[in-house]
PDB file of C-alpha atoms in Angstrom:
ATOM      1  CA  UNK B  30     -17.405 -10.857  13.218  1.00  0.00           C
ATOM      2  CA  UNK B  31     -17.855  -7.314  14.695  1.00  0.00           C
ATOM      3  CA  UNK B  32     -17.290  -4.608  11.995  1.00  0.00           C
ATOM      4  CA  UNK B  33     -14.476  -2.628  13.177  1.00  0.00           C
ATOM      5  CA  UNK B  34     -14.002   1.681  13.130  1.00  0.00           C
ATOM      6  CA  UNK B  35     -10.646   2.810  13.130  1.00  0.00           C
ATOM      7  CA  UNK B  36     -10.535   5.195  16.862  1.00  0.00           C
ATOM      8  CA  UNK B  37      -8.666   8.121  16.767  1.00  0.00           C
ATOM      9  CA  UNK B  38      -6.938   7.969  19.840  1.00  0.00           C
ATOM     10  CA  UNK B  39      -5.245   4.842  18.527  1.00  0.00           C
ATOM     11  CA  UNK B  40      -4.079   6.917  15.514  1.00  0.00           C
ATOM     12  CA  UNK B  41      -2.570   9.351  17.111  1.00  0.00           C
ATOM     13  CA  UNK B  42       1.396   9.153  17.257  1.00  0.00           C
ATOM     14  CA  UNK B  43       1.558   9.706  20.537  1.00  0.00           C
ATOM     15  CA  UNK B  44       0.592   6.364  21.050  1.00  0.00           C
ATOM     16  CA  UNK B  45       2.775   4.978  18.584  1.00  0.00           C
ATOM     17  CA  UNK B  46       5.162   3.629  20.961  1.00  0.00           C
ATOM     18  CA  UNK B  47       5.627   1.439  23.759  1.00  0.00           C
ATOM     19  CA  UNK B  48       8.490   1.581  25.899  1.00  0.00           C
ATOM     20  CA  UNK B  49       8.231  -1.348  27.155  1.00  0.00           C
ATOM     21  CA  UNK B  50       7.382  -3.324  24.006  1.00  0.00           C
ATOM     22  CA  UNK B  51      10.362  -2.723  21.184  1.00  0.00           C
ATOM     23  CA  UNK B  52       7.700  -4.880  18.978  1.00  0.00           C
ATOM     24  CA  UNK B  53       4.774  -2.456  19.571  1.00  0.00           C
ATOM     25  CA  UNK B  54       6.811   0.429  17.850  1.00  0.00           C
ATOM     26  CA  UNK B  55       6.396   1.666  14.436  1.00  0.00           C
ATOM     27  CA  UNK B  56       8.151   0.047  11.431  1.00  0.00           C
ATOM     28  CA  UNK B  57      11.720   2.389  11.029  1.00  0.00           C
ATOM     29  CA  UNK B  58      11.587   3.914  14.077  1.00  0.00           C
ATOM     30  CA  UNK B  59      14.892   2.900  15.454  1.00  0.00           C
ATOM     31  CA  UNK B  60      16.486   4.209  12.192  1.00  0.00           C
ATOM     32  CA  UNK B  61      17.729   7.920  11.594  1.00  0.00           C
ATOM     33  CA  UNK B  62      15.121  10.401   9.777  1.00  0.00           C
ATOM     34  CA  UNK B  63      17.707  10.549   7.150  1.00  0.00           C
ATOM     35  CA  UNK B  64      18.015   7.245   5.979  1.00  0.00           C
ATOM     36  CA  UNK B  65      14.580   5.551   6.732  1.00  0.00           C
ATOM     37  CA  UNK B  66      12.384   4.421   3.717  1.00  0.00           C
ATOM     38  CA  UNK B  67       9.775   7.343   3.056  1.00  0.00           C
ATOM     39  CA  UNK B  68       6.616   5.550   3.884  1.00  0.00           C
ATOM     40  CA  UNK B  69       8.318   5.175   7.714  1.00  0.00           C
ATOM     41  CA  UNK B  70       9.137   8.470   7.806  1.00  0.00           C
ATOM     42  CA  UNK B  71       5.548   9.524   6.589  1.00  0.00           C
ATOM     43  CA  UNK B  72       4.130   6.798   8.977  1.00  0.00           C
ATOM     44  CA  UNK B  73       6.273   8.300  11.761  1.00  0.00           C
ATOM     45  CA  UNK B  74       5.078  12.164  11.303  1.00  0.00           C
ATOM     46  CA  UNK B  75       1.438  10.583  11.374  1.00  0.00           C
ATOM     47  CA  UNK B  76       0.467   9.730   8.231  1.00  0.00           C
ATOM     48  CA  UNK B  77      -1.604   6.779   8.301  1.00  0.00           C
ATOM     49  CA  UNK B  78      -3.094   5.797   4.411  1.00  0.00           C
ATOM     50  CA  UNK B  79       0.323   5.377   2.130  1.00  0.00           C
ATOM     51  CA  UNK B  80      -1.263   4.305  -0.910  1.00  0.00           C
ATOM     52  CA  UNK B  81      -0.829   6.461  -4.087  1.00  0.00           C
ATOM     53  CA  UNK B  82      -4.292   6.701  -4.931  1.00  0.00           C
ATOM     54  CA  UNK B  83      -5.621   7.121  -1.286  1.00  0.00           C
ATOM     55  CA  UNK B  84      -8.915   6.102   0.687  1.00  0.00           C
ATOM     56  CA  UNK B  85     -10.853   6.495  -2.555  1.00  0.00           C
ATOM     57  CA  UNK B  86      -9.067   4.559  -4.578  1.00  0.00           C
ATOM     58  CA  UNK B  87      -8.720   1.837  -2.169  1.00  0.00           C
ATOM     59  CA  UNK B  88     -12.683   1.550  -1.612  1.00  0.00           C
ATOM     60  CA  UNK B  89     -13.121   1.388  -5.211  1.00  0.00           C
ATOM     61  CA  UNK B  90     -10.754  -1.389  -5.431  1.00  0.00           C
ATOM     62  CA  UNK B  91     -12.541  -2.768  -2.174  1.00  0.00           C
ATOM     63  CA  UNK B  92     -15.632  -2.473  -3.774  1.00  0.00           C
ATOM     64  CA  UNK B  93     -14.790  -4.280  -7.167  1.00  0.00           C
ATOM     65  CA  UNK B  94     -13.548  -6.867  -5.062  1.00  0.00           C
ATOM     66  CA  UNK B  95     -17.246  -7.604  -3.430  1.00  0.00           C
ATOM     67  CA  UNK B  96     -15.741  -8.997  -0.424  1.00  0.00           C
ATOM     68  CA  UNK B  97     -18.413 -10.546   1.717  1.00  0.00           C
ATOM     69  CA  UNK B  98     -18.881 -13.091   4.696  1.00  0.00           C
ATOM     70  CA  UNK B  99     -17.838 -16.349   2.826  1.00  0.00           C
ATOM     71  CA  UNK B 100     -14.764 -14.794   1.689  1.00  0.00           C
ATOM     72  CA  UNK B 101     -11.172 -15.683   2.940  1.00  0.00           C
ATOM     73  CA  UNK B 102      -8.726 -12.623   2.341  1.00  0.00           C
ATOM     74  CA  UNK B 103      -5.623 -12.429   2.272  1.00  0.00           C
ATOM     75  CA  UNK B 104      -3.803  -9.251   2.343  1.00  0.00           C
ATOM     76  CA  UNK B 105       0.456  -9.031   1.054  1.00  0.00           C
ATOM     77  CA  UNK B 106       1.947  -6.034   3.409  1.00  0.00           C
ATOM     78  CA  UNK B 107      -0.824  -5.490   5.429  1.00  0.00           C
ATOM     79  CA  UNK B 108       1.737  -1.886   6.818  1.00  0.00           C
ATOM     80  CA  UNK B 109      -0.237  -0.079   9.064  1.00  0.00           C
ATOM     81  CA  UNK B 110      -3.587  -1.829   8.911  1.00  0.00           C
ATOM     82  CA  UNK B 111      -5.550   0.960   7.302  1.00  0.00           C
ATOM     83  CA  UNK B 112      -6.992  -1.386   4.327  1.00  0.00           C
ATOM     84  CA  UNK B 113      -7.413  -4.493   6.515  1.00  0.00           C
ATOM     85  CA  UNK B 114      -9.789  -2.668   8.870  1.00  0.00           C
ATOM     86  CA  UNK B 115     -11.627  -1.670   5.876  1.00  0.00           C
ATOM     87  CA  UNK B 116     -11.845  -5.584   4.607  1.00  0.00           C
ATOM     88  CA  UNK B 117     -13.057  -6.282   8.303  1.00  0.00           C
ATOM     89  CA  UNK B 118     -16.009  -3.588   8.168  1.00  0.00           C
ATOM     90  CA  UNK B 119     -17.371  -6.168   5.164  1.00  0.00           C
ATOM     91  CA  UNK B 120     -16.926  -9.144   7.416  1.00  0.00           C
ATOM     92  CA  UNK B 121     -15.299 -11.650   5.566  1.00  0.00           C
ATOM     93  CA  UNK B 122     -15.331 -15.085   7.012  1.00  0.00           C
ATOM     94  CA  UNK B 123     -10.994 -15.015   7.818  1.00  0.00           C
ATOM     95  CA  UNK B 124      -8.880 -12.778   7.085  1.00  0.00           C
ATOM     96  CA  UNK B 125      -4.765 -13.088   7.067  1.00  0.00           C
ATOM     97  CA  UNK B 126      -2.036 -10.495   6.668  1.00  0.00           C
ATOM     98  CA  UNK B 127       1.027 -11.151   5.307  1.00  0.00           C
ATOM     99  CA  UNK B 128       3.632  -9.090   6.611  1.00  0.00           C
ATOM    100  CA  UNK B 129       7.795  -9.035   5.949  1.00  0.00           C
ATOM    101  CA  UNK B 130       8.187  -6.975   8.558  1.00  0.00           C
ATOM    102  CA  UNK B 131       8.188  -7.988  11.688  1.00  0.00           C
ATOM    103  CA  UNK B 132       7.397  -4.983  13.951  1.00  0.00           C
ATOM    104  CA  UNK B 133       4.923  -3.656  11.040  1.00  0.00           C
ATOM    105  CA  UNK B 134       3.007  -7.377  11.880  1.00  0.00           C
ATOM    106  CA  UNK B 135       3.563  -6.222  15.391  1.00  0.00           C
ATOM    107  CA  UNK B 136       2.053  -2.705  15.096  1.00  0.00           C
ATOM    108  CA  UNK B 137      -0.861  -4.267  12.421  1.00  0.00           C
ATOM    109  CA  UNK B 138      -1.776  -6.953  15.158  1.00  0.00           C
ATOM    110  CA  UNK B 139      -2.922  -4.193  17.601  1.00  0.00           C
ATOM    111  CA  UNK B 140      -4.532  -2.466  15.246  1.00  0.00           C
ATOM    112  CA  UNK B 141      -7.242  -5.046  14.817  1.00  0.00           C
ATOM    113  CA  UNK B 142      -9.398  -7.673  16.530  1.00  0.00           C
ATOM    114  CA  UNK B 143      -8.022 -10.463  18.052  1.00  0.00           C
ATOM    115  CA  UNK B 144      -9.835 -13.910  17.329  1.00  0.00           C
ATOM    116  CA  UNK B 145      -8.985 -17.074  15.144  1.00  0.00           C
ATOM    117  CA  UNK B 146     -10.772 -15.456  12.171  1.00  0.00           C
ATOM    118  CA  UNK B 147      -8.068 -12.366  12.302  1.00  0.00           C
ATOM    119  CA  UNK B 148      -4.309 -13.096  11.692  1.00  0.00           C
ATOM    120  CA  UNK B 149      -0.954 -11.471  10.288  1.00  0.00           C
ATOM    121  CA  UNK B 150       2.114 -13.607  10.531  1.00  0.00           C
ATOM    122  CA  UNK B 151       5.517 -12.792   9.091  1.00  0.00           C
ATOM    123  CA  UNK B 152       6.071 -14.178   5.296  1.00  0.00           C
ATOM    124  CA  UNK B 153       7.014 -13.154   2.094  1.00  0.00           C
ATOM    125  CA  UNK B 154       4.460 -12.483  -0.535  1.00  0.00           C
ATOM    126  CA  UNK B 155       6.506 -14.532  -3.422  1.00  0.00           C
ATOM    127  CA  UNK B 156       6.305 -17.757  -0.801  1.00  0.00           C
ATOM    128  CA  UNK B 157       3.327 -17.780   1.567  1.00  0.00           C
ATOM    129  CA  UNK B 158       3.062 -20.693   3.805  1.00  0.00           C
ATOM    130  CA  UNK B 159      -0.664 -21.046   2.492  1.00  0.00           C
ATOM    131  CA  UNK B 160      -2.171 -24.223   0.560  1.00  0.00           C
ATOM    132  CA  UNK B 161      -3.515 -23.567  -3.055  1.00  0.00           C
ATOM    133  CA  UNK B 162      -6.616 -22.749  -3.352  1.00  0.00           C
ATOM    134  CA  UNK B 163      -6.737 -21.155   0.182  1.00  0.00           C
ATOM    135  CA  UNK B 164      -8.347 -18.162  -0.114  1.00  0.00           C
ATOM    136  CA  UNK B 165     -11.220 -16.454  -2.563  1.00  0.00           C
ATOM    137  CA  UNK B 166      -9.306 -12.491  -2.467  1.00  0.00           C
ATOM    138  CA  UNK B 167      -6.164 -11.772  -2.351  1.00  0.00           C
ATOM    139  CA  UNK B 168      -4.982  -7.830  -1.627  1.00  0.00           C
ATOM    140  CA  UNK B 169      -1.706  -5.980  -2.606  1.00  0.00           C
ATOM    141  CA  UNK B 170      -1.597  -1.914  -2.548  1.00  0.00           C
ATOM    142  CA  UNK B 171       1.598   0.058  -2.839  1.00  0.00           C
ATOM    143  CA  UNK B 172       3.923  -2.700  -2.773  1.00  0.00           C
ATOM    144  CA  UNK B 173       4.488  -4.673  -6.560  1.00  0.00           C
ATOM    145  CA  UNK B 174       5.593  -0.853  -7.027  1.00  0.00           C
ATOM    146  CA  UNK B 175       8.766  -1.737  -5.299  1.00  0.00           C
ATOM    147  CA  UNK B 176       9.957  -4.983  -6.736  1.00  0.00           C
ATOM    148  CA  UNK B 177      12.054  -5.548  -9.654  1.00  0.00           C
ATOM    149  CA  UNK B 178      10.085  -7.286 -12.276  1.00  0.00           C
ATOM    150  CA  UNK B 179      11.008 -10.761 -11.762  1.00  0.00           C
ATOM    151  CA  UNK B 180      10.274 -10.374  -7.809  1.00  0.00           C
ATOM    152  CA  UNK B 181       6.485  -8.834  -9.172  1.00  0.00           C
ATOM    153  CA  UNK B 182       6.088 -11.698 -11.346  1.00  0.00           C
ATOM    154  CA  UNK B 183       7.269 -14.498  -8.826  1.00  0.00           C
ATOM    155  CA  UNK B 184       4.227 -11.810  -6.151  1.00  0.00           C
ATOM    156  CA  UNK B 185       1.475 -12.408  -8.816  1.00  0.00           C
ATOM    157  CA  UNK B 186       2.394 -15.804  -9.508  1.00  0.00           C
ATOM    158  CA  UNK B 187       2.033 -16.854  -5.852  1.00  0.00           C
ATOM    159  CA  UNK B 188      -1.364 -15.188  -5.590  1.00  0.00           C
ATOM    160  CA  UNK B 189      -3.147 -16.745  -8.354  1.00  0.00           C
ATOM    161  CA  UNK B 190      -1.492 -20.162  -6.370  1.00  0.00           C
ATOM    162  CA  UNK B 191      -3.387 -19.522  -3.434  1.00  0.00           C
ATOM    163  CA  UNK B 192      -6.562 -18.296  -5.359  1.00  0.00           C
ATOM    164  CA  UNK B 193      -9.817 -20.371  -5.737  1.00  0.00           C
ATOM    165  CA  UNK B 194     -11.018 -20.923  -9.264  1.00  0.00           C
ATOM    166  CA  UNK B 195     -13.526 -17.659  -9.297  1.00  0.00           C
ATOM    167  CA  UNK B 196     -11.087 -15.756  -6.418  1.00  0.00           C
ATOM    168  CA  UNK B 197     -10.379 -12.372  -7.317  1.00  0.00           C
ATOM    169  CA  UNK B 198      -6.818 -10.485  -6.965  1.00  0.00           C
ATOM    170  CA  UNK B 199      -6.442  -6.537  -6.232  1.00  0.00           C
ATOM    171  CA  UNK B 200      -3.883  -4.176  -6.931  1.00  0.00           C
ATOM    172  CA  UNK B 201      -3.323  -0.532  -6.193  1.00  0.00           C
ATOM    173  CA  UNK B 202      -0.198   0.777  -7.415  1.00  0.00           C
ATOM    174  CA  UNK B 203       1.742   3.614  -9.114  1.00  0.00           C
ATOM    175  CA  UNK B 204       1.388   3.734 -12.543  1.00  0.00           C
ATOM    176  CA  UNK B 205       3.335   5.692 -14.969  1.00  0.00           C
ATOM    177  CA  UNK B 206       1.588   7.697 -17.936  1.00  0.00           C
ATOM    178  CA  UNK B 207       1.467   8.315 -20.677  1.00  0.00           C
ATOM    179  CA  UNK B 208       1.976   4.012 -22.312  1.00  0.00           C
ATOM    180  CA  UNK B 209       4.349   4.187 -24.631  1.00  0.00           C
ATOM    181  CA  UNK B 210       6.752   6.417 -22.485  1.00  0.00           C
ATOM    182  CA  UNK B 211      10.239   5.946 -23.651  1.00  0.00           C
ATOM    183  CA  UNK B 212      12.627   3.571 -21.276  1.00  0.00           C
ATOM    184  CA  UNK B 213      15.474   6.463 -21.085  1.00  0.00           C
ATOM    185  CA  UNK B 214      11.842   8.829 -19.324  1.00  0.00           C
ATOM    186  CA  UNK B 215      10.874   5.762 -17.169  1.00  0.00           C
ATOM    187  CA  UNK B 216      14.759   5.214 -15.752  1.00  0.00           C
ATOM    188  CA  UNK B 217      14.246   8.963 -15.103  1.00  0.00           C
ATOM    189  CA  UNK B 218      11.416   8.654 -12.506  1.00  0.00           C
ATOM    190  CA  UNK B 219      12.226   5.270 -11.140  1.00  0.00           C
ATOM    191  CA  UNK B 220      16.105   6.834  -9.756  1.00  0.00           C
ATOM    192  CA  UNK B 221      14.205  10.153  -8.633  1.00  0.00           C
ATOM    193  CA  UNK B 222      11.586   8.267  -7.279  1.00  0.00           C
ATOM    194  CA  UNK B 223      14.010   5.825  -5.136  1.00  0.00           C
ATOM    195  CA  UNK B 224      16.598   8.466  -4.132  1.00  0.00           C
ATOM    196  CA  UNK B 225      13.300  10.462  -2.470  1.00  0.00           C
ATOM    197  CA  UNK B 226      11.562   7.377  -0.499  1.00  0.00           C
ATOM    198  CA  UNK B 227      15.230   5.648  -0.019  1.00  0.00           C
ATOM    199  CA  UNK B 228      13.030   2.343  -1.225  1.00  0.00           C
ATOM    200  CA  UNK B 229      13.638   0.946  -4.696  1.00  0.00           C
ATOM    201  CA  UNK B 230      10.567   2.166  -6.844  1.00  0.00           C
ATOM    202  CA  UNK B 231       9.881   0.518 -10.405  1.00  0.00           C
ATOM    203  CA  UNK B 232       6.016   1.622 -11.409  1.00  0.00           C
ATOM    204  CA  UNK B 233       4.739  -0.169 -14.795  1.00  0.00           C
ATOM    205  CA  UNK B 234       2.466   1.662 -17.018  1.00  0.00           C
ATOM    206  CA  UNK B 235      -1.127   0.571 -17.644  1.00  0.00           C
ATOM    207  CA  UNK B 236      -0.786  -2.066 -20.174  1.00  0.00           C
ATOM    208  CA  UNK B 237       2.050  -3.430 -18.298  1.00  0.00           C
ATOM    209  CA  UNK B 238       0.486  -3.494 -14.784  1.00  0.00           C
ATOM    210  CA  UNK B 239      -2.431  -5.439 -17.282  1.00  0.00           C
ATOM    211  CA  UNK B 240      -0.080  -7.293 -18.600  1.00  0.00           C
ATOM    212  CA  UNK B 241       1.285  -8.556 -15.537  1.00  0.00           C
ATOM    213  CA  UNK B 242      -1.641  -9.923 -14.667  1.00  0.00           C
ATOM    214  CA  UNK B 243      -2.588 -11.747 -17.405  1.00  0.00           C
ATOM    215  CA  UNK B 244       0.598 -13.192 -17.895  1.00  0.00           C
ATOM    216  CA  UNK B 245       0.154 -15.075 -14.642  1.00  0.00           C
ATOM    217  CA  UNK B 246      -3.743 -15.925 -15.683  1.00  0.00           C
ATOM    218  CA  UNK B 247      -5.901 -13.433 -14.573  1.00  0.00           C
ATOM    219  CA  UNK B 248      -8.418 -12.297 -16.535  1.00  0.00           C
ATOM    220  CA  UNK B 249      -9.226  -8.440 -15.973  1.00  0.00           C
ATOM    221  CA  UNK B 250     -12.328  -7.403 -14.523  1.00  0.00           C
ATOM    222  CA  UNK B 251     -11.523  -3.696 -13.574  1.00  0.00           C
ATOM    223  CA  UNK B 252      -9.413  -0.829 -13.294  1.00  0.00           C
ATOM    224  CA  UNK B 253      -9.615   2.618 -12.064  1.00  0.00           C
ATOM    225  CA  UNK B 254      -7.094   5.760 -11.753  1.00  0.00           C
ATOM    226  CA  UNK B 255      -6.545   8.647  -9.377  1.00  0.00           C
ATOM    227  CA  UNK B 256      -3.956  11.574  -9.269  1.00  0.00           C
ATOM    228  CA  UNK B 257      -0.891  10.952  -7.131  1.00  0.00           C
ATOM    229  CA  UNK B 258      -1.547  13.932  -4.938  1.00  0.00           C
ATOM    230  CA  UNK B 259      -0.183  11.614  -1.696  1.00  0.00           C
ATOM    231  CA  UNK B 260       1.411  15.096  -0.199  1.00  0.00           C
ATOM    232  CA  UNK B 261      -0.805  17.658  -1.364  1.00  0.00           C
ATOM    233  CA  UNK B 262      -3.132  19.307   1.030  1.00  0.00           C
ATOM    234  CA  UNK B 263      -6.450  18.614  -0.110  1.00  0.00           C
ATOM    235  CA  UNK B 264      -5.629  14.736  -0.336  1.00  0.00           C
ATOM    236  CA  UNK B 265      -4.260  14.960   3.338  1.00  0.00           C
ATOM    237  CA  UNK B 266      -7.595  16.423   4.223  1.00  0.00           C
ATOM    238  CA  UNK B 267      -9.385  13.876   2.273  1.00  0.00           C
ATOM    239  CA  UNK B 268      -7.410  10.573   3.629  1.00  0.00           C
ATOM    240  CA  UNK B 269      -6.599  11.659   7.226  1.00  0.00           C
ATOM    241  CA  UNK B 270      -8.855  14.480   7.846  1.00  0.00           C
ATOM    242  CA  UNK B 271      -9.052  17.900   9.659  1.00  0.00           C
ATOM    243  CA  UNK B 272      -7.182  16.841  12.453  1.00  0.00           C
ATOM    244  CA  UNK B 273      -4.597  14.076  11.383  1.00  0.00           C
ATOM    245  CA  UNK B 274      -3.850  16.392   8.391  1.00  0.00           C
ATOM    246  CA  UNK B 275      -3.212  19.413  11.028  1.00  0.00           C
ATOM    247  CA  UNK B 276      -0.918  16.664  12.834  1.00  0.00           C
ATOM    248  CA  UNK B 277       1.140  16.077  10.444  1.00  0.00           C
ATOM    249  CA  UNK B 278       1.941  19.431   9.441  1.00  0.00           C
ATOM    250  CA  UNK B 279       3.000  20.513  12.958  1.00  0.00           C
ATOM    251  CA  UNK B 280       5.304  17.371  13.002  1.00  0.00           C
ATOM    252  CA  UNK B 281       6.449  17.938   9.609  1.00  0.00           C
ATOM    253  CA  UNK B 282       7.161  21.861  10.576  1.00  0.00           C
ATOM    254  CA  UNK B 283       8.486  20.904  13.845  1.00  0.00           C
ATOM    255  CA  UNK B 284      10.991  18.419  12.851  1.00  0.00           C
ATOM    256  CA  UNK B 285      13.794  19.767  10.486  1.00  0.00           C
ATOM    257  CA  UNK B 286      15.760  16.428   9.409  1.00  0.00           C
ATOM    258  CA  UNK B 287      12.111  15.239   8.668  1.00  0.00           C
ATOM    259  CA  UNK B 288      10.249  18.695   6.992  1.00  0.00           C
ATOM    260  CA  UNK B 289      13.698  17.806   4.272  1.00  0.00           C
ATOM    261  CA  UNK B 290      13.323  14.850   3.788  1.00  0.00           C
ATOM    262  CA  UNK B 291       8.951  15.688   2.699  1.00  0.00           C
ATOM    263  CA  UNK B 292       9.578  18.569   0.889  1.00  0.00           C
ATOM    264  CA  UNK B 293      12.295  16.488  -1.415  1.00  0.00           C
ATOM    265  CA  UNK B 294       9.791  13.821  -1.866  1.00  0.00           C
ATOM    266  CA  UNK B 295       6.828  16.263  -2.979  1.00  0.00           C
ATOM    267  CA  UNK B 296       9.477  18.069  -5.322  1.00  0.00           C
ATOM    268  CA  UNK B 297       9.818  14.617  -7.015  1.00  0.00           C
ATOM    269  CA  UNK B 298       6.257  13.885  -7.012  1.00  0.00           C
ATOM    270  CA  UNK B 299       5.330  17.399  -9.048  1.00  0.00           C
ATOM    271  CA  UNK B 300       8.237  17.462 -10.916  1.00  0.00           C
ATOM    272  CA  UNK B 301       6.830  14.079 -12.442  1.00  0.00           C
ATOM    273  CA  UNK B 302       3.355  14.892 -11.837  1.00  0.00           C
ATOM    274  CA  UNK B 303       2.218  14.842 -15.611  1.00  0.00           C
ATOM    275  CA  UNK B 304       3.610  11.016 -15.858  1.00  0.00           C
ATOM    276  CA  UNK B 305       2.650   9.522 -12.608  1.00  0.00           C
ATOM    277  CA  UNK B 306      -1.146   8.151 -11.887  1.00  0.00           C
ATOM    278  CA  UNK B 307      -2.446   5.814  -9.190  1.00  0.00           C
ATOM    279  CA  UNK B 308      -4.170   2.682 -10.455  1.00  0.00           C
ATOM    280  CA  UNK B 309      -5.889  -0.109  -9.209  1.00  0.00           C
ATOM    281  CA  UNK B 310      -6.370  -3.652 -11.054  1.00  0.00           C
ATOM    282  CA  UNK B 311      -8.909  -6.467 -10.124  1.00  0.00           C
ATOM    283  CA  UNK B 312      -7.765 -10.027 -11.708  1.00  0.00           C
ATOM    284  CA  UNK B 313     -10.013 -12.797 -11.578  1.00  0.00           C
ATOM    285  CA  UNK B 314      -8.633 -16.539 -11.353  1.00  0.00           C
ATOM    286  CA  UNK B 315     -10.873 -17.914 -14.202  1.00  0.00           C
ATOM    287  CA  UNK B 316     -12.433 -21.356 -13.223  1.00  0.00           C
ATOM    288  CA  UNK B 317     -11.381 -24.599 -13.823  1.00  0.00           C
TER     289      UNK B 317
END
């Protein structure tokens, strides 16, 4: 398989739609700036990585995972295809995207190669129409975050399913901080959270992201942390660089519905800033 570089031009939202494909257009984009989830609306203005930790988390996820060219992945919510082209540039053997969405399956199908070893169909991540044992890594970032805990368990559960004895499972999430943060605190962030992003949010602390995990036999073999600094400047810079970060800020300043909606979600995201990390987990499925 050809490693694959993400091209600017592609990236650009001027290119984000297609008239005549309704498919072809972003996830949300039919809905009003008001009421669209916030990862939509940040996808919309040109924001391209949506994970809480950013690129560098991700790649040291990516790398814990040692993905190579006898692996089969399998990503859950796939969104705008920014991890899955970074999976491809390590040439796994097949990879498969699970997407609920189906005009986000749409828009991450044109974002990649075509060929039998590159797929994303539409699915659920709690019932994948996948064998056991199917594939060796299995990928989730920013999305456990938003599932009650039942739904999260029912997630994990299916992905040690489809998991090889020896497969590894990654996770990059929000994470709240400190532990032992009382419930009445958590509550607290999880409605300001949701009211911002207009998407139920429910992050776990540490020991329960671990413990989620482990209660669905995984055996940890790494975490890591970053700040949640998804709308502050220098992360912009670092994710999207120079000239998607200067994109976004002229779409942000010239659309007003839009520039509300992002300033109320960064007022949420430093007014919790103290309790709110990014994390990422690797789980191994131990062997038989």
């Amino acid at each position: 398989m050809t490693a694959y570089r993400p091209d600017l031009a592609r990236l650009n939202p001027a290119n984000d739609t297609n008239s005549g494909d309704p498919g072809a257009s972003l996830p949300g984009s039919d809905l009003d700036v008001e009421k669209m989830p916030g990862h939509w609306l940040l996808a919309r203005l040109g924001k391209r990585v949506l994970r809480p930790g950013g690129l560098g988390l991700t790649r040291s996820m990516l790398e814990r995972l040692a993905i190579g060219p006898d692996d089969t992945v399998v990503e859950f919510a796939p969104g705008l295809g920014v991890t899955a082209r970074m999976i491809l540039d390590r040439r796994p053997r097949r990879y498969i995207g699970i997407e609920r969405d189906g005009r986000a399956a749409n828009w991450t199908k044109r974002q990649l190669p075509s060929g039998l070893a590159v797929s994303v169909v539409v699915g659920t991540a709690d019932a994948i129409d996948l064998a056991d044992h199917a594939a060796s890594v299995v990928v989730g970032e920013a999305m456990l975050t938003m599932h009650p805990q039942v739904h999260k368990q029912r997630i994990v559960a299916e992905a040690f399913r489809v998991l090889r004895p020896g497969g590894r499972y990654g996770i990059h999430e929000l994470c709240i901080y400190p532990d032992d943060m009382p419930e009445e605190h958590k509550r607290t962030i999880d409605k300001d959270l949701s009211a911002a992003i207009h998407v139920g949010a429910r992050p776990l602390a540490s020991e329960e992201w671990r413990e989620l995990l482990e209660s669905a036999g995984f055996r940890m073999t790494a975490v890591g942390y970053a700040p949640m600094h998804l709308l502050r400047p220098t992360r912009l810079v670092q994710d999207e660089g120079w000239v998607g970060a200067l994109r976004i800020v002229w779409n942000v300043i010239a659309d007003r519905k839009a520039r509300r909606r992002v300033f109320a979600m960064r007022r949420v995201f430093e007014r919790h800033e103290e309790n709110l990390r990014a994390i990422f987990l690797v789980g191994e499925r131990p062997l038989d």
